[in-house]
mmCIF file of C-alpha atoms in Angstrom:
data_model
loop_
_atom_site.group_PDB
_atom_site.id
_atom_site.type_symbol
_atom_site.label_atom_id
_atom_site.label_comp_id
_atom_site.label_asym_id
_atom_site.label_seq_id
_atom_site.Cartn_x
_atom_site.Cartn_y
_atom_site.Cartn_z
ATOM 1 C CA UNK A 1 -8.236 50.458 155.785
ATOM 2 C CA UNK A 2 -7.213 52.638 152.913
ATOM 3 C CA UNK A 3 -9.570 52.700 149.986
ATOM 4 C CA UNK A 4 -8.201 51.447 146.674
ATOM 5 C CA UNK A 5 -7.889 53.964 143.959
ATOM 6 C CA UNK A 6 -9.907 53.033 140.919
ATOM 7 C CA UNK A 7 -8.031 53.533 137.635
ATOM 8 C CA UNK A 8 -10.055 55.231 134.987
ATOM 9 C CA UNK A 9 -10.251 53.178 131.807
ATOM 10 C CA UNK A 10 -9.403 55.065 128.640
ATOM 11 C CA UNK A 11 -11.556 54.476 125.589
ATOM 12 C CA UNK A 12 -9.761 52.828 122.641
ATOM 13 C CA UNK A 13 -8.797 55.187 119.830
ATOM 14 C CA UNK A 14 -11.230 55.172 116.974
ATOM 15 C CA UNK A 15 -9.806 53.700 113.745
ATOM 16 C CA UNK A 16 -9.097 56.270 111.058
ATOM 17 C CA UNK A 17 -11.942 56.725 108.667
ATOM 18 C CA UNK A 18 -10.936 55.244 105.361
ATOM 19 C CA UNK A 19 -11.753 57.508 102.489
ATOM 20 C CA UNK A 20 -13.974 55.791 99.983
ATOM 21 C CA UNK A 21 -12.228 55.361 96.664
ATOM 22 C CA UNK A 22 -13.950 56.739 93.610
ATOM 23 C CA UNK A 23 -14.244 53.827 91.141
ATOM 24 C CA UNK A 24 -14.489 56.213 88.190
ATOM 25 C CA UNK A 25 -11.364 58.226 89.076
ATOM 26 C CA UNK A 26 -7.724 57.556 88.364
ATOM 27 C CA UNK A 27 -5.205 58.658 90.961
ATOM 28 C CA UNK A 28 -2.386 60.886 89.763
ATOM 29 C CA UNK A 29 0.968 59.864 91.238
ATOM 30 C CA UNK A 30 3.514 62.566 91.921
ATOM 31 C CA UNK A 31 6.416 62.493 89.450
ATOM 32 C CA UNK A 32 8.893 64.755 87.734
ATOM 33 C CA UNK A 33 6.302 65.630 85.087
ATOM 34 C CA UNK A 34 3.919 68.493 85.540
ATOM 35 C CA UNK A 35 0.292 67.797 86.298
ATOM 36 C CA UNK A 36 -0.648 68.672 82.732
ATOM 37 C CA UNK A 37 1.910 66.244 81.306
ATOM 38 C CA UNK A 38 0.729 63.479 83.614
ATOM 39 C CA UNK A 39 -2.907 64.007 82.646
ATOM 40 C CA UNK A 40 -1.952 64.038 78.965
ATOM 41 C CA UNK A 41 -0.194 60.682 79.338
ATOM 42 C CA UNK A 42 -3.215 59.214 81.114
ATOM 43 C CA UNK A 43 -5.639 60.541 78.485
ATOM 44 C CA UNK A 44 -3.613 59.012 75.648
ATOM 45 C CA UNK A 45 -2.787 55.819 77.537
ATOM 46 C CA UNK A 46 -6.238 54.230 77.529
ATOM 47 C CA UNK A 47 -7.913 55.874 80.542
ATOM 48 C CA UNK A 48 -10.695 57.379 78.434
ATOM 49 C CA UNK A 49 -11.311 54.051 76.702
ATOM 50 C CA UNK A 50 -11.442 52.341 80.081
ATOM 51 C CA UNK A 51 -14.079 54.791 81.333
ATOM 52 C CA UNK A 52 -16.152 54.222 78.191
ATOM 53 C CA UNK A 53 -15.791 50.458 78.475
ATOM 54 C CA UNK A 54 -17.011 50.542 82.053
ATOM 55 C CA UNK A 55 -20.157 52.477 81.117
ATOM 56 C CA UNK A 56 -21.077 50.035 78.368
ATOM 57 C CA UNK A 57 -20.079 46.892 80.264
ATOM 58 C CA UNK A 58 -22.853 47.242 82.843
ATOM 59 C CA UNK A 59 -20.549 46.169 85.677
ATOM 60 C CA UNK A 60 -21.541 49.127 87.839
ATOM 61 C CA UNK A 61 -19.480 50.471 90.730
ATOM 62 C CA UNK A 62 -17.909 47.089 91.492
ATOM 63 C CA UNK A 63 -15.444 47.543 88.636
ATOM 64 C CA UNK A 64 -12.886 50.321 88.970
ATOM 65 C CA UNK A 65 -11.327 52.277 86.115
ATOM 66 C CA UNK A 66 -7.681 51.756 87.243
ATOM 67 C CA UNK A 67 -8.169 47.974 87.071
ATOM 68 C CA UNK A 68 -9.592 48.317 83.579
ATOM 69 C CA UNK A 69 -6.624 50.452 82.529
ATOM 70 C CA UNK A 70 -4.228 47.765 83.761
ATOM 71 C CA UNK A 71 -5.972 45.011 81.810
ATOM 72 C CA UNK A 72 -6.260 47.119 78.657
ATOM 73 C CA UNK A 73 -2.560 47.929 78.767
ATOM 74 C CA UNK A 74 -1.806 44.246 79.181
ATOM 75 C CA UNK A 75 -3.921 43.479 76.111
ATOM 76 C CA UNK A 76 -2.108 46.177 74.132
ATOM 77 C CA UNK A 77 1.281 44.799 75.137
ATOM 78 C CA UNK A 78 0.223 41.353 73.935
ATOM 79 C CA UNK A 79 -0.635 42.729 70.501
ATOM 80 C CA UNK A 80 2.658 44.618 70.303
ATOM 81 C CA UNK A 81 4.542 41.406 71.127
ATOM 82 C CA UNK A 82 2.663 39.563 68.360
ATOM 83 C CA UNK A 83 0.253 37.613 70.575
ATOM 84 C CA UNK A 84 -3.146 38.034 68.883
ATOM 85 C CA UNK A 85 -4.927 35.412 70.971
ATOM 86 C CA UNK A 86 -7.049 37.904 72.917
ATOM 87 C CA UNK A 87 -8.080 39.734 69.738
ATOM 88 C CA UNK A 88 -8.957 36.466 67.995
ATOM 89 C CA UNK A 89 -11.132 35.394 70.922
ATOM 90 C CA UNK A 90 -12.831 38.805 70.895
ATOM 91 C CA UNK A 91 -13.660 38.532 67.188
ATOM 92 C CA UNK A 92 -14.936 34.981 67.618
ATOM 93 C CA UNK A 93 -17.227 36.080 70.457
ATOM 94 C CA UNK A 94 -18.471 39.043 68.451
ATOM 95 C CA UNK A 95 -19.265 36.834 65.463
ATOM 96 C CA UNK A 96 -21.338 34.502 67.647
ATOM 97 C CA UNK A 97 -23.127 37.468 69.263
ATOM 98 C CA UNK A 98 -23.970 38.955 65.868
ATOM 99 C CA UNK A 99 -25.283 35.580 64.754
ATOM 100 C CA UNK A 100 -27.556 35.534 67.816
ATOM 101 C CA UNK A 101 -28.850 39.019 66.909
ATOM 102 C CA UNK A 102 -29.549 37.805 63.371
ATOM 103 C CA UNK A 103 -31.594 34.859 64.611
ATOM 104 C CA UNK A 104 -33.491 37.010 67.121
ATOM 105 C CA UNK A 105 -34.501 39.574 64.500
ATOM 106 C CA UNK A 106 -35.420 36.892 61.980
ATOM 107 C CA UNK A 107 -37.659 35.090 64.493
ATOM 108 C CA UNK A 108 -39.329 38.344 65.554
ATOM 109 C CA UNK A 109 -40.051 39.227 61.924
ATOM 110 C CA UNK A 110 -41.927 35.952 61.548
ATOM 111 C CA UNK A 111 -44.410 37.127 64.198
ATOM 112 C CA UNK A 112 -45.244 40.377 62.419
ATOM 113 C CA UNK A 113 -48.615 40.824 60.711
ATOM 114 C CA UNK A 114 -47.641 43.705 58.425
ATOM 115 C CA UNK A 115 -45.110 43.820 55.626
ATOM 116 C CA UNK A 116 -43.650 47.000 57.118
ATOM 117 C CA UNK A 117 -42.816 45.259 60.387
ATOM 118 C CA UNK A 118 -41.375 42.278 58.540
ATOM 119 C CA UNK A 119 -39.243 44.552 56.355
ATOM 120 C CA UNK A 120 -37.783 46.523 59.275
ATOM 121 C CA UNK A 121 -36.848 43.465 61.306
ATOM 122 C CA UNK A 122 -35.493 41.511 58.336
ATOM 123 C CA UNK A 123 -33.352 44.488 57.353
ATOM 124 C CA UNK A 124 -31.834 44.548 60.840
ATOM 125 C CA UNK A 125 -31.390 40.772 60.708
ATOM 126 C CA UNK A 126 -29.507 40.924 57.414
ATOM 127 C CA UNK A 127 -27.324 43.768 58.700
ATOM 128 C CA UNK A 128 -26.343 41.633 61.688
ATOM 129 C CA UNK A 129 -25.681 38.721 59.336
ATOM 130 C CA UNK A 130 -23.418 40.880 57.151
ATOM 131 C CA UNK A 131 -21.482 42.118 60.186
ATOM 132 C CA UNK A 132 -21.071 38.541 61.428
ATOM 133 C CA UNK A 133 -19.657 37.536 58.031
ATOM 134 C CA UNK A 134 -17.280 40.538 57.999
ATOM 135 C CA UNK A 135 -16.093 39.673 61.512
ATOM 136 C CA UNK A 136 -15.458 36.073 60.481
ATOM 137 C CA UNK A 137 -13.472 37.275 57.456
ATOM 138 C CA UNK A 138 -11.374 39.554 59.684
ATOM 139 C CA UNK A 139 -10.686 36.624 61.984
ATOM 140 C CA UNK A 140 -9.669 34.425 59.045
ATOM 141 C CA UNK A 141 -7.336 37.165 57.796
ATOM 142 C CA UNK A 142 -5.653 37.339 61.195
ATOM 143 C CA UNK A 143 -5.142 33.589 61.245
ATOM 144 C CA UNK A 144 -3.922 33.402 57.636
ATOM 145 C CA UNK A 145 -2.472 36.779 56.593
ATOM 146 C CA UNK A 146 -2.019 37.360 52.875
ATOM 147 C CA UNK A 147 1.631 37.558 51.744
ATOM 148 C CA UNK A 148 2.839 40.923 50.513
ATOM 149 C CA UNK A 149 4.146 40.839 46.958
ATOM 150 C CA UNK A 150 6.093 43.803 45.600
ATOM 151 C CA UNK A 151 4.661 44.571 42.200
ATOM 152 C CA UNK A 152 6.873 45.326 39.225
ATOM 153 C CA UNK A 153 5.180 46.601 36.093
ATOM 154 C CA UNK A 154 6.372 44.796 32.981
ATOM 155 C CA UNK A 155 5.794 46.607 29.706
ATOM 156 C CA UNK A 156 5.278 44.907 26.381
ATOM 157 C CA UNK A 157 8.421 43.275 25.095
ATOM 158 C CA UNK A 158 9.752 42.176 28.507
ATOM 159 C CA UNK A 159 10.759 45.720 29.427
ATOM 160 C CA UNK A 160 10.601 46.555 33.114
ATOM 161 C CA UNK A 161 9.098 49.908 34.074
ATOM 162 C CA UNK A 162 10.118 51.308 37.452
ATOM 163 C CA UNK A 163 7.452 53.204 39.395
ATOM 164 C CA UNK A 164 9.604 56.263 40.057
ATOM 165 C CA UNK A 165 8.718 59.832 39.353
ATOM 166 C CA UNK A 166 10.381 63.215 39.596
ATOM 167 C CA UNK A 167 9.958 65.239 42.746
ATOM 168 C CA UNK A 168 7.111 67.743 43.076
ATOM 169 C CA UNK A 169 9.458 70.717 42.755
ATOM 170 C CA UNK A 170 11.268 69.199 39.759
ATOM 171 C CA UNK A 171 14.630 70.426 40.990
ATOM 172 C CA UNK A 172 17.099 69.057 43.521
ATOM 173 C CA UNK A 173 20.199 70.975 44.558
ATOM 174 C CA UNK A 174 19.735 73.423 41.708
ATOM 175 C CA UNK A 175 19.498 70.655 39.094
ATOM 176 C CA UNK A 176 16.428 69.285 37.485
ATOM 177 C CA UNK A 177 15.349 66.075 39.231
ATOM 178 C CA UNK A 178 14.395 63.712 36.416
ATOM 179 C CA UNK A 179 14.427 59.892 36.642
ATOM 180 C CA UNK A 180 17.128 58.129 34.705
ATOM 181 C CA UNK A 181 14.869 56.520 32.109
ATOM 182 C CA UNK A 182 13.191 59.837 31.356
ATOM 183 C CA UNK A 183 16.537 61.653 31.240
ATOM 184 C CA UNK A 184 17.858 59.201 28.673
ATOM 185 C CA UNK A 185 14.753 59.594 26.567
ATOM 186 C CA UNK A 186 15.033 63.375 26.774
ATOM 187 C CA UNK A 187 18.720 63.205 25.746
ATOM 188 C CA UNK A 188 17.948 61.051 22.727
ATOM 189 C CA UNK A 189 15.087 63.305 21.761
ATOM 190 C CA UNK A 190 17.220 66.452 22.113
ATOM 191 C CA UNK A 191 20.098 65.044 20.057
ATOM 192 C CA UNK A 192 17.915 63.774 17.274
ATOM 193 C CA UNK A 193 18.812 65.431 13.988
ATOM 194 C CA UNK A 194 18.025 64.377 10.496
ATOM 195 C CA UNK A 195 21.045 63.110 8.569
ATOM 196 C CA UNK A 196 21.908 65.486 5.731
ATOM 197 C CA UNK A 197 21.248 64.127 2.288
ATOM 198 C CA UNK A 198 24.705 63.823 0.688
ATOM 199 C CA UNK A 199 23.232 63.188 -2.730
ATOM 200 C CA UNK A 200 21.558 66.587 -2.847
ATOM 201 C CA UNK A 201 24.052 68.680 -0.875
ATOM 202 C CA UNK A 202 27.747 68.844 -1.594
ATOM 203 C CA UNK A 203 28.501 70.214 1.841
ATOM 204 C CA UNK A 204 26.520 70.347 5.040
ATOM 205 C CA UNK A 205 24.777 73.687 5.337
ATOM 206 C CA UNK A 206 24.891 74.508 1.598
ATOM 207 C CA UNK A 207 21.565 73.990 -0.110
ATOM 208 C CA UNK A 208 21.222 72.801 -3.683
ATOM 209 C CA UNK A 209 20.750 75.674 -6.121
ATOM 210 C CA UNK A 210 18.022 74.508 -8.414
ATOM 211 C CA UNK A 211 18.448 77.604 -10.610
ATOM 212 C CA UNK A 212 21.927 76.561 -11.903
ATOM 213 C CA UNK A 213 22.037 74.729 -15.182
ATOM 214 C CA UNK A 214 23.002 71.080 -14.859
ATOM 215 C CA UNK A 215 25.463 69.217 -17.039
ATOM 216 C CA UNK A 216 23.885 67.276 -19.841
ATOM 217 C CA UNK A 217 24.237 63.538 -19.768
ATOM 218 C CA UNK A 218 22.887 60.481 -21.467
ATOM 219 C CA UNK A 219 19.949 60.351 -19.157
ATOM 220 C CA UNK A 220 19.407 64.095 -19.247
ATOM 221 C CA UNK A 221 19.907 65.451 -22.784
ATOM 222 C CA UNK A 222 19.645 69.199 -23.376
ATOM 223 C CA UNK A 223 16.490 69.939 -25.289
ATOM 224 C CA UNK A 224 16.686 72.467 -28.045
ATOM 225 C CA UNK A 225 13.792 74.502 -29.233
ATOM 226 C CA UNK A 226 12.102 73.240 -32.367
ATOM 227 C CA UNK A 227 11.679 75.827 -35.110
#
């Protein structure tokens, strides 16, 4: 009886080792731009802010920088489109956090036995209180923005004064650049001449000769010398 040939079992192929992704790195995708241009776009597009946010958030390695960049860009797009809801919630949360810091510092100052310790903690408490008030004011300004009113200066006598000035060089296209109201004033000032006195001068430009003897009249009799 012929012996059966035993087939040799082949071992299954090992799965490819998946390279661990660096949570602090941002992958550069190949594009038409140079590597320097791509890195410049990433640096100015919020990647650096995302890396800083991750360090201060305390999330650790579970949160990746590319995910933060995506969310931060989404938040920026909301602001550009006029949706300030995320910013308003952020300011409200910050105001409540600052209020908690104020209360914590104020309570800790109550436990101090020296005036120096009380002064230091109360100073920090009041700083947190001032920042909480400023944050609340910023939030109120976002909710109710102040209307912009274009100011027009009105001089005495209901005369409007325009806030326009000549250019720094003073000349434009070879001509002196002077506002209209100043040009008119300069023209009037340059053309101002005193009106000649017709009673004293017979003709314009001829002065009265005071040395000539005048004609005697009733009001101006010639005086003769008395012997």
